[in-house]
CSV table of N, CA, C and O in Angstrom, one decimal:
chain,number,residue,atom,x,y,z
A,784,UNK,N,1.9,-2.1,-15.9
A,784,UNK,CA,2.7,-2.6,-14.8
A,784,UNK,C,1.8,-3.2,-13.7
A,784,UNK,O,0.8,-2.6,-13.3
A,785,UNK,N,2.1,-4.4,-13.3
A,785,UNK,CA,1.3,-5.1,-12.3
A,785,UNK,C,1.5,-4.5,-10.9
A,785,UNK,O,2.6,-4.2,-10.5
A,786,UNK,N,0.3,-4.2,-10.3
A,786,UNK,CA,0.4,-3.7,-8.9
A,786,UNK,C,-0.6,-4.5,-8.1
A,786,UNK,O,-1.8,-4.7,-8.4
A,787,UNK,N,-0.1,-5.1,-7.0
A,787,UNK,CA,-0.9,-5.8,-6.0
A,787,UNK,C,-0.8,-5.1,-4.7
A,787,UNK,O,0.3,-5.0,-4.1
A,788,UNK,N,-1.9,-4.8,-4.1
A,788,UNK,CA,-1.9,-4.0,-2.8
A,788,UNK,C,-2.8,-4.8,-1.8
A,788,UNK,O,-4.0,-4.9,-2.0
A,789,UNK,N,-2.1,-5.3,-0.8
A,789,UNK,CA,-2.8,-6.1,0.3
A,789,UNK,C,-3.3,-5.1,1.4
A,789,UNK,O,-2.6,-4.1,1.6
A,790,UNK,N,-4.4,-5.5,2.0
A,790,UNK,CA,-4.9,-4.8,3.2
A,790,UNK,C,-5.6,-5.7,4.1
A,790,UNK,O,-5.9,-6.8,3.7
A,791,UNK,N,-5.9,-5.3,5.3
A,791,UNK,CA,-6.7,-6.1,6.2
A,791,UNK,C,-6.0,-6.8,7.3
A,791,UNK,O,-6.6,-7.4,8.2
A,792,UNK,N,-4.7,-6.7,7.3
A,792,UNK,CA,-3.9,-7.3,8.4
A,792,UNK,C,-4.1,-6.6,9.7
A,792,UNK,O,-4.7,-5.5,9.7
A,793,UNK,N,-3.6,-7.2,10.7
A,793,UNK,CA,-3.6,-6.5,12.0
A,793,UNK,C,-3.4,-7.5,13.2
A,793,UNK,O,-2.9,-8.6,12.9
A,794,UNK,N,-3.7,-7.0,14.4
A,794,UNK,CA,-3.5,-7.8,15.6
A,794,UNK,C,-4.9,-8.4,16.0
A,794,UNK,O,-5.9,-7.6,16.1
A,795,UNK,N,-4.9,-9.7,16.2
A,795,UNK,CA,-6.2,-10.3,16.6
A,795,UNK,C,-5.9,-11.4,17.6
A,795,UNK,O,-4.8,-12.0,17.7
A,796,UNK,N,-6.9,-11.6,18.5
A,796,UNK,CA,-6.7,-12.6,19.5
A,796,UNK,C,-6.9,-14.0,19.0
A,796,UNK,O,-7.6,-14.2,18.0
A,797,UNK,N,-6.3,-15.0,19.6
A,797,UNK,CA,-6.6,-16.4,19.2
A,797,UNK,C,-8.1,-16.7,19.1
A,797,UNK,O,-8.8,-16.3,20.0
A,798,UNK,N,-8.5,-17.4,18.0
A,798,UNK,CA,-9.9,-17.7,17.8
A,798,UNK,C,-10.6,-16.6,17.0
A,798,UNK,O,-11.8,-16.8,16.6
A,799,UNK,N,-10.0,-15.5,16.8
A,799,UNK,CA,-10.6,-14.4,16.1
A,799,UNK,C,-10.5,-14.6,14.6
A,799,UNK,O,-10.1,-15.6,14.1
A,800,UNK,N,-11.0,-13.5,13.9
A,800,UNK,CA,-11.1,-13.6,12.4
A,800,UNK,C,-10.5,-12.3,11.8
A,800,UNK,O,-10.5,-11.2,12.4
A,801,UNK,N,-10.0,-12.5,10.6
A,801,UNK,CA,-9.6,-11.3,9.8
A,801,UNK,C,-9.9,-11.6,8.3
A,801,UNK,O,-10.0,-12.8,7.9
A,802,UNK,N,-10.1,-10.6,7.6
A,802,UNK,CA,-10.3,-10.7,6.1
A,802,UNK,C,-9.3,-9.9,5.4
A,802,UNK,O,-9.3,-8.6,5.6
A,803,UNK,N,-8.4,-10.6,4.7
A,803,UNK,CA,-7.4,-9.9,3.9
A,803,UNK,C,-8.0,-9.6,2.5
A,803,UNK,O,-8.8,-10.4,1.9
A,804,UNK,N,-7.6,-8.5,1.9
A,804,UNK,CA,-7.9,-8.1,0.5
A,804,UNK,C,-6.7,-7.9,-0.3
A,804,UNK,O,-5.7,-7.4,0.3
A,805,UNK,N,-6.7,-8.1,-1.6
A,805,UNK,CA,-5.6,-7.8,-2.5
A,805,UNK,C,-6.2,-7.1,-3.7
A,805,UNK,O,-6.9,-7.8,-4.5
A,806,UNK,N,-6.0,-5.8,-3.9
A,806,UNK,CA,-6.5,-5.1,-5.0
A,806,UNK,C,-5.4,-5.2,-6.1
A,806,UNK,O,-4.3,-4.8,-5.9
A,807,UNK,N,-5.8,-5.6,-7.3
A,807,UNK,CA,-4.9,-5.8,-8.4
A,807,UNK,C,-5.2,-4.8,-9.5
A,807,UNK,O,-6.3,-4.4,-9.8
A,808,UNK,N,-4.1,-4.3,-10.1
A,808,UNK,CA,-4.2,-3.4,-11.3
A,808,UNK,C,-3.1,-3.7,-12.2
A,808,UNK,O,-2.1,-4.4,-11.9
A,809,UNK,N,-3.3,-3.3,-13.5
A,809,UNK,CA,-2.3,-3.6,-14.5
A,809,UNK,C,-2.3,-4.9,-15.1
A,809,UNK,O,-1.4,-5.3,-15.9
A,810,UNK,N,-3.3,-5.8,-14.8
A,810,UNK,CA,-3.4,-7.1,-15.3
A,810,UNK,C,-4.9,-7.4,-15.7
A,810,UNK,O,-5.8,-6.7,-15.2
A,811,UNK,N,-5.1,-8.4,-16.5
A,811,UNK,CA,-6.4,-8.9,-16.8
A,811,UNK,C,-6.7,-9.9,-15.7
A,811,UNK,O,-6.4,-11.1,-15.8
A,812,UNK,N,-7.2,-9.4,-14.6
A,812,UNK,CA,-7.3,-10.2,-13.4
A,812,UNK,C,-8.0,-11.5,-13.6
A,812,UNK,O,-7.5,-12.5,-13.0
A,813,UNK,N,-9.0,-11.6,-14.4
A,813,UNK,CA,-9.8,-12.8,-14.4
A,813,UNK,C,-9.0,-14.0,-15.0
A,813,UNK,O,-9.4,-15.2,-14.8
A,814,UNK,N,-7.9,-13.8,-15.7
A,814,UNK,CA,-7.2,-14.9,-16.3
A,814,UNK,C,-6.1,-15.4,-15.4
A,814,UNK,O,-5.4,-16.4,-15.7
A,815,UNK,N,-5.8,-14.7,-14.3
A,815,UNK,CA,-4.7,-15.0,-13.5
A,815,UNK,C,-5.1,-16.0,-12.4
A,815,UNK,O,-6.2,-16.0,-11.8
A,816,UNK,N,-4.2,-17.0,-12.1
A,816,UNK,CA,-4.2,-17.7,-10.9
A,816,UNK,C,-3.8,-16.8,-9.8
A,816,UNK,O,-2.7,-16.2,-9.9
A,817,UNK,N,-4.5,-16.7,-8.7
A,817,UNK,CA,-4.2,-15.9,-7.6
A,817,UNK,C,-3.9,-16.7,-6.3
A,817,UNK,O,-4.6,-17.7,-6.1
A,818,UNK,N,-3.0,-16.3,-5.6
A,818,UNK,CA,-2.5,-17.0,-4.4
A,818,UNK,C,-2.3,-16.1,-3.2
A,818,UNK,O,-2.0,-15.0,-3.4
A,819,UNK,N,-2.4,-16.7,-2.0
A,819,UNK,CA,-2.0,-16.1,-0.8
A,819,UNK,C,-0.8,-16.9,-0.3
A,819,UNK,O,-0.9,-18.2,-0.1
A,820,UNK,N,0.3,-16.3,0.0
A,820,UNK,CA,1.4,-16.9,0.7
A,820,UNK,C,1.6,-16.2,2.0
A,820,UNK,O,1.1,-15.1,2.3
A,821,UNK,N,2.4,-16.8,2.9
A,821,UNK,CA,2.8,-16.2,4.1
A,821,UNK,C,4.2,-16.6,4.5
A,821,UNK,O,4.7,-17.6,4.1
A,822,UNK,N,4.8,-15.7,5.3
A,822,UNK,CA,6.2,-15.9,5.7
A,822,UNK,C,6.3,-15.5,7.2
A,822,UNK,O,6.1,-14.3,7.5
A,823,UNK,N,6.6,-16.4,8.0
A,823,UNK,CA,6.8,-16.2,9.5
A,823,UNK,C,8.3,-15.9,9.7
A,823,UNK,O,9.1,-16.3,8.9
A,824,UNK,N,8.6,-15.2,10.8
A,824,UNK,CA,10.0,-14.9,11.0
A,824,UNK,C,10.9,-16.2,11.1
A,824,UNK,O,10.5,-17.1,11.8
A,825,UNK,N,12.0,-16.2,10.4
A,825,UNK,CA,12.9,-17.3,10.4
A,825,UNK,C,12.4,-18.5,9.6
A,825,UNK,O,13.1,-19.6,9.6
A,826,UNK,N,11.3,-18.4,8.9
A,826,UNK,CA,10.8,-19.5,8.1
A,826,UNK,C,10.7,-19.1,6.6
A,826,UNK,O,10.7,-17.9,6.2
A,827,UNK,N,10.6,-20.2,5.8
A,827,UNK,CA,10.4,-19.9,4.3
A,827,UNK,C,9.0,-19.5,4.0
A,827,UNK,O,8.0,-19.8,4.8
A,828,UNK,N,8.8,-18.8,2.9
A,828,UNK,CA,7.5,-18.4,2.5
A,828,UNK,C,6.7,-19.6,2.0
A,828,UNK,O,7.3,-20.5,1.4
A,829,UNK,N,5.5,-19.7,2.4
A,829,UNK,CA,4.7,-20.9,2.1
A,829,UNK,C,3.4,-20.5,1.5
A,829,UNK,O,2.8,-19.5,1.8
A,830,UNK,N,2.9,-21.4,0.6
A,830,UNK,CA,1.6,-21.2,0.0
A,830,UNK,C,0.5,-21.5,1.0
A,830,UNK,O,0.5,-22.5,1.7
A,831,UNK,N,-0.4,-20.5,1.2
A,831,UNK,CA,-1.6,-20.7,2.1
A,831,UNK,C,-2.8,-21.2,1.4
A,831,UNK,O,-3.4,-22.1,1.8
A,832,UNK,N,-3.1,-20.5,0.2
A,832,UNK,CA,-4.3,-20.9,-0.5
A,832,UNK,C,-4.2,-20.3,-1.9
A,832,UNK,O,-3.5,-19.3,-2.1
A,833,UNK,N,-4.8,-21.0,-2.9
A,833,UNK,CA,-4.8,-20.5,-4.3
A,833,UNK,C,-6.2,-20.6,-4.9
A,833,UNK,O,-7.0,-21.5,-4.5
A,834,UNK,N,-6.4,-19.8,-5.9
A,834,UNK,CA,-7.7,-19.9,-6.7
A,834,UNK,C,-7.4,-19.7,-8.1
A,834,UNK,O,-6.7,-18.7,-8.5
A,835,UNK,N,-7.8,-20.6,-9.0
A,835,UNK,CA,-7.5,-20.5,-10.4
A,835,UNK,C,-8.5,-19.6,-11.1
A,835,UNK,O,-9.4,-19.1,-10.5
A,836,UNK,N,-8.2,-19.3,-12.3
A,836,UNK,CA,-9.1,-18.4,-13.1
A,836,UNK,C,-10.5,-19.0,-13.2
A,836,UNK,O,-11.5,-18.3,-13.3
A,837,UNK,N,-10.6,-20.3,-13.1
A,837,UNK,CA,-11.9,-21.0,-13.1
A,837,UNK,C,-12.6,-21.1,-11.8
A,837,UNK,O,-13.7,-21.6,-11.7
A,838,UNK,N,-11.9,-20.7,-10.7
A,838,UNK,CA,-12.5,-20.7,-9.4
A,838,UNK,C,-12.1,-22.0,-8.6
A,838,UNK,O,-12.6,-22.1,-7.4
A,839,UNK,N,-11.3,-22.8,-9.1
A,839,UNK,CA,-10.8,-24.0,-8.3
A,839,UNK,C,-9.9,-23.5,-7.2
A,839,UNK,O,-9.0,-22.7,-7.5
A,840,UNK,N,-10.1,-24.0,-6.0
A,840,UNK,CA,-9.3,-23.6,-4.9
A,840,UNK,C,-8.5,-24.7,-4.3
A,840,UNK,O,-8.8,-25.9,-4.5
A,841,UNK,N,-7.4,-24.3,-3.6
A,841,UNK,CA,-6.6,-25.3,-2.9
A,841,UNK,C,-6.0,-24.6,-1.7
A,841,UNK,O,-5.9,-23.4,-1.7
A,842,UNK,N,-5.8,-25.4,-0.7
A,842,UNK,CA,-5.4,-24.9,0.6
A,842,UNK,C,-4.2,-25.7,1.2
A,842,UNK,O,-4.2,-26.9,1.0
A,843,UNK,N,-3.4,-25.1,2.0
A,843,UNK,CA,-2.4,-25.8,2.8
A,843,UNK,C,-3.2,-26.5,3.9
A,843,UNK,O,-4.3,-26.1,4.4
A,844,UNK,N,-2.7,-27.7,4.2
A,844,UNK,CA,-3.4,-28.5,5.2
A,844,UNK,C,-3.6,-27.8,6.6
A,844,UNK,O,-4.6,-28.0,7.2
A,845,UNK,N,-2.7,-26.9,6.9
A,845,UNK,CA,-2.7,-26.2,8.2
A,845,UNK,C,-3.9,-25.2,8.3
A,845,UNK,O,-4.2,-24.8,9.4
A,846,UNK,N,-4.5,-24.8,7.1
A,846,UNK,CA,-5.5,-23.8,7.2
A,846,UNK,C,-6.9,-24.4,6.7
A,846,UNK,O,-7.9,-23.6,6.7
A,847,UNK,N,-6.9,-25.6,6.2
A,847,UNK,CA,-8.1,-26.2,5.7
A,847,UNK,C,-9.2,-26.1,6.7
A,847,UNK,O,-9.0,-26.5,7.9
A,848,UNK,N,-10.4,-25.7,6.3
A,848,UNK,CA,-11.5,-25.6,7.3
A,848,UNK,C,-11.6,-24.3,8.1
A,848,UNK,O,-12.6,-24.0,8.7
A,849,UNK,N,-10.5,-23.5,8.0
A,849,UNK,CA,-10.5,-22.3,8.7
A,849,UNK,C,-10.4,-21.1,7.8
A,849,UNK,O,-10.9,-20.0,8.1
A,850,UNK,N,-9.7,-21.2,6.7
A,850,UNK,CA,-9.5,-20.1,5.8
A,850,UNK,C,-10.3,-20.3,4.5
A,850,UNK,O,-10.4,-21.5,4.1
A,851,UNK,N,-10.7,-19.3,3.9
A,851,UNK,CA,-11.5,-19.3,2.6
A,851,UNK,C,-10.9,-18.3,1.7
A,851,UNK,O,-10.9,-17.1,2.0
A,852,UNK,N,-10.5,-18.7,0.5
A,852,UNK,CA,-10.0,-17.8,-0.5
A,852,UNK,C,-11.1,-17.6,-1.5
A,852,UNK,O,-11.9,-18.5,-1.8
A,853,UNK,N,-11.2,-16.4,-2.0
A,853,UNK,CA,-12.2,-16.0,-3.0
A,853,UNK,C,-11.7,-14.9,-3.9
A,853,UNK,O,-10.8,-14.2,-3.5
A,854,UNK,N,-12.4,-14.7,-5.0
A,854,UNK,CA,-12.1,-13.6,-5.9
A,854,UNK,C,-13.3,-12.9,-6.4
A,854,UNK,O,-14.3,-13.6,-6.6
A,855,UNK,N,-13.2,-11.6,-6.7
A,855,UNK,CA,-14.2,-10.9,-7.3
A,855,UNK,C,-13.6,-10.3,-8.6
A,855,UNK,O,-12.9,-9.2,-8.5
A,856,UNK,N,-13.9,-10.9,-9.7
A,856,UNK,CA,-13.3,-10.5,-11.0
A,856,UNK,C,-13.8,-9.1,-11.4
A,856,UNK,O,-13.1,-8.3,-12.1
A,857,UNK,N,-15.0,-8.7,-11.0
A,857,UNK,CA,-15.5,-7.4,-11.4
A,857,UNK,C,-14.8,-6.3,-10.6
A,857,UNK,O,-14.7,-5.2,-11.1
A,858,UNK,N,-14.3,-6.6,-9.5
A,858,UNK,CA,-13.6,-5.6,-8.6
A,858,UNK,C,-12.0,-5.8,-8.7
A,858,UNK,O,-11.3,-5.1,-8.0
A,859,UNK,N,-11.6,-6.8,-9.4
A,859,UNK,CA,-10.1,-7.1,-9.5
A,859,UNK,C,-9.5,-7.3,-8.1
A,859,UNK,O,-8.5,-6.8,-7.8
A,860,UNK,N,-10.3,-8.0,-7.3
A,860,UNK,CA,-9.8,-8.2,-5.9
A,860,UNK,C,-9.9,-9.6,-5.5
A,860,UNK,O,-10.8,-10.4,-5.8
A,861,UNK,N,-8.8,-10.0,-4.7
A,861,UNK,CA,-8.7,-11.3,-4.1
A,861,UNK,C,-8.9,-11.1,-2.6
A,861,UNK,O,-8.5,-10.1,-2.0
A,862,UNK,N,-9.5,-12.2,-2.0
A,862,UNK,CA,-9.8,-12.1,-0.6
A,862,UNK,C,-9.3,-13.4,0.1
A,862,UNK,O,-9.1,-14.4,-0.5
A,863,UNK,N,-9.0,-13.2,1.4
A,863,UNK,CA,-8.7,-14.4,2.2
A,863,UNK,C,-9.5,-14.2,3.6
A,863,UNK,O,-9.1,-13.3,4.3
A,864,UNK,N,-10.5,-15.0,3.8
A,864,UNK,CA,-11.2,-14.9,5.0
A,864,UNK,C,-10.6,-15.9,6.0
A,864,UNK,O,-10.5,-17.1,5.7
A,865,UNK,N,-10.1,-15.4,7.1
A,865,UNK,CA,-9.4,-16.3,8.1
A,865,UNK,C,-10.2,-16.3,9.4
A,865,UNK,O,-10.4,-15.3,10.0
A,866,UNK,N,-10.6,-17.5,9.7
A,866,UNK,CA,-11.3,-17.7,11.0
A,866,UNK,C,-10.6,-18.6,11.9
A,866,UNK,O,-9.6,-19.3,11.5
A,867,UNK,N,-11.0,-18.7,13.1
A,867,UNK,CA,-10.3,-19.5,14.2
A,867,UNK,C,-8.8,-19.4,14.1
A,867,UNK,O,-8.1,-20.4,14.1
A,868,UNK,N,-8.4,-18.1,14.1
A,868,UNK,CA,-6.9,-17.9,14.0
A,868,UNK,C,-6.1,-18.4,15.2
A,868,UNK,O,-6.6,-18.4,16.3
A,869,UNK,N,-4.9,-18.9,14.9
A,869,UNK,CA,-4.0,-19.4,15.9
A,869,UNK,C,-2.8,-18.6,15.9
A,869,UNK,O,-2.4,-18.0,14.9
A,870,UNK,N,-2.0,-18.6,17.0
A,870,UNK,CA,-0.8,-17.9,17.1
A,870,UNK,C,0.2,-18.3,16.0
A,870,UNK,O,1.0,-17.5,15.5
A,871,UNK,N,0.2,-19.6,15.5
A,871,UNK,CA,1.0,-20.0,14.5
A,871,UNK,C,0.7,-19.5,13.1
A,871,UNK,O,1.4,-19.7,12.1
A,872,UNK,N,-0.5,-18.8,13.0
A,872,UNK,CA,-0.8,-18.1,11.8
A,872,UNK,C,-0.1,-16.7,11.6
A,872,UNK,O,-0.3,-16.1,10.6
A,873,UNK,N,0.5,-16.3,12.7
A,873,UNK,CA,1.3,-15.1,12.6
A,873,UNK,C,2.3,-15.1,11.6
A,873,UNK,O,3.2,-15.9,11.5
A,874,UNK,N,2.2,-14.1,10.7
A,874,UNK,CA,3.1,-14.0,9.5
A,874,UNK,C,2.8,-12.7,8.7
A,874,UNK,O,1.8,-12.1,9.0
A,875,UNK,N,3.7,-12.5,7.8
A,875,UNK,CA,3.4,-11.5,6.7
A,875,UNK,C,2.7,-12.3,5.6
A,875,UNK,O,3.2,-13.3,5.1
A,876,UNK,N,1.5,-11.8,5.2
A,876,UNK,CA,0.8,-12.4,4.2
A,876,UNK,C,0.9,-11.7,2.8
A,876,UNK,O,0.8,-10.4,2.8
A,877,UNK,N,1.2,-12.4,1.8
A,877,UNK,CA,1.5,-11.8,0.5
A,877,UNK,C,0.5,-12.3,-0.5
A,877,UNK,O,0.2,-13.5,-0.6
A,878,UNK,N,0.1,-11.4,-1.4
A,878,UNK,CA,-0.7,-11.7,-2.5
A,878,UNK,C,0.2,-12.0,-3.7
A,878,UNK,O,1.2,-11.3,-3.9
A,879,UNK,N,-0.2,-13.0,-4.5
A,879,UNK,CA,0.6,-13.4,-5.7
A,879,UNK,C,-0.3,-13.6,-6.9
A,879,UNK,O,-1.3,-14.3,-6.7
A,880,UNK,N,0.1,-13.1,-8.0
A,880,UNK,CA,-0.6,-13.3,-9.2
A,880,UNK,C,0.3,-14.0,-10.2
A,880,UNK,O,1.4,-13.6,-10.4
A,881,UNK,N,-0.3,-15.1,-10.8
A,881,UNK,CA,0.6,-15.9,-11.7
A,881,UNK,C,-0.2,-16.2,-13.0
A,881,UNK,O,-1.3,-16.7,-13.0
A,882,UNK,N,0.5,-15.9,-14.1
A,882,UNK,CA,0.0,-16.3,-15.4
A,882,UNK,C,1.2,-16.8,-16.2
A,882,UNK,O,1.5,-17.9,-16.1
A,883,UNK,N,1.8,-15.9,-16.9
A,883,UNK,CA,3.1,-16.3,-17.6
A,883,UNK,C,4.3,-15.9,-16.7
A,883,UNK,O,5.4,-16.4,-16.9
A,884,UNK,N,4.0,-15.0,-15.8
A,884,UNK,CA,5.1,-14.6,-14.8
A,884,UNK,C,4.4,-14.5,-13.5
A,884,UNK,O,3.2,-14.6,-13.4
A,885,UNK,N,5.2,-14.2,-12.5
A,885,UNK,CA,4.7,-14.1,-11.1
A,885,UNK,C,4.9,-12.7,-10.5
A,885,UNK,O,6.0,-12.2,-10.7
A,886,UNK,N,3.9,-12.2,-9.9
A,886,UNK,CA,4.0,-10.9,-9.3
A,886,UNK,C,3.6,-10.9,-7.9
A,886,UNK,O,2.7,-11.7,-7.5
A,887,UNK,N,4.1,-10.0,-7.1
A,887,UNK,CA,3.9,-10.1,-5.6
A,887,UNK,C,3.5,-8.7,-5.1
A,887,UNK,O,3.9,-7.7,-5.6
A,888,UNK,N,2.7,-8.7,-4.1
A,888,UNK,CA,2.4,-7.5,-3.3
A,888,UNK,C,3.4,-7.3,-2.3
A,888,UNK,O,4.4,-8.0,-2.1
A,889,UNK,N,3.2,-6.2,-1.5
A,889,UNK,CA,4.2,-5.8,-0.5
A,889,UNK,C,4.0,-6.5,0.8
A,889,UNK,O,4.9,-6.5,1.7
A,890,UNK,N,2.9,-7.2,1.0
A,890,UNK,CA,2.6,-7.9,2.2
A,890,UNK,C,1.8,-7.1,3.2
A,890,UNK,O,1.9,-5.9,3.3
A,891,UNK,N,1.1,-7.9,4.1
A,891,UNK,CA,0.4,-7.3,5.2
A,891,UNK,C,0.6,-8.2,6.4
A,891,UNK,O,0.6,-9.4,6.3
A,892,UNK,N,0.9,-7.5,7.5
A,892,UNK,CA,1.2,-8.3,8.8
A,892,UNK,C,0.0,-8.8,9.5
A,892,UNK,O,-1.0,-8.0,9.7
A,893,UNK,N,0.0,-10.0,9.8
A,893,UNK,CA,-1.1,-10.6,10.6
A,893,UNK,C,-0.4,-11.2,11.9
A,893,UNK,O,0.5,-12.0,11.8
A,894,UNK,N,-0.9,-10.7,13.0
A,894,UNK,CA,-0.4,-11.1,14.3
A,894,UNK,C,-1.5,-11.7,15.2
A,894,UNK,O,-2.5,-11.0,15.4
A,895,UNK,N,-1.4,-12.9,15.6
A,895,UNK,CA,-2.4,-13.5,16.4
A,895,UNK,C,-1.8,-13.7,17.8
A,895,UNK,O,-0.9,-14.5,18.0
A,896,UNK,N,-2.3,-13.0,18.8
A,896,UNK,CA,-1.7,-13.0,20.1
A,896,UNK,C,-2.7,-12.5,21.1
A,896,UNK,O,-3.6,-11.6,20.8
A,897,UNK,N,-2.6,-13.0,22.3
A,897,UNK,CA,-3.5,-12.6,23.4
A,897,UNK,C,-2.8,-11.5,24.2
A,897,UNK,O,-3.4,-11.0,25.1
């Protein structure tokens, strides 16, 4: 059974940084495409960043140059380093694992506010 557990969210001031983690179990982590999505109140869930099994990354335009997605296959863990955070980055951030099917974590809240 696939289990994805996010951590690292919290309250941060504008311009600050956070590092999200997603610990995966129940899957052969290295073959999965891994993604970070986010959903702000009243908005649709959107793709923030993705990383393929081969390490190719992609980012939403809104986070390019500020966020970095990475993975540690030895630790079965996905990361999202978020720098220069803005109030509009406030959302629940979800980890997603995709191979032949798609699995989701429970989400972690990120709030950017002064």
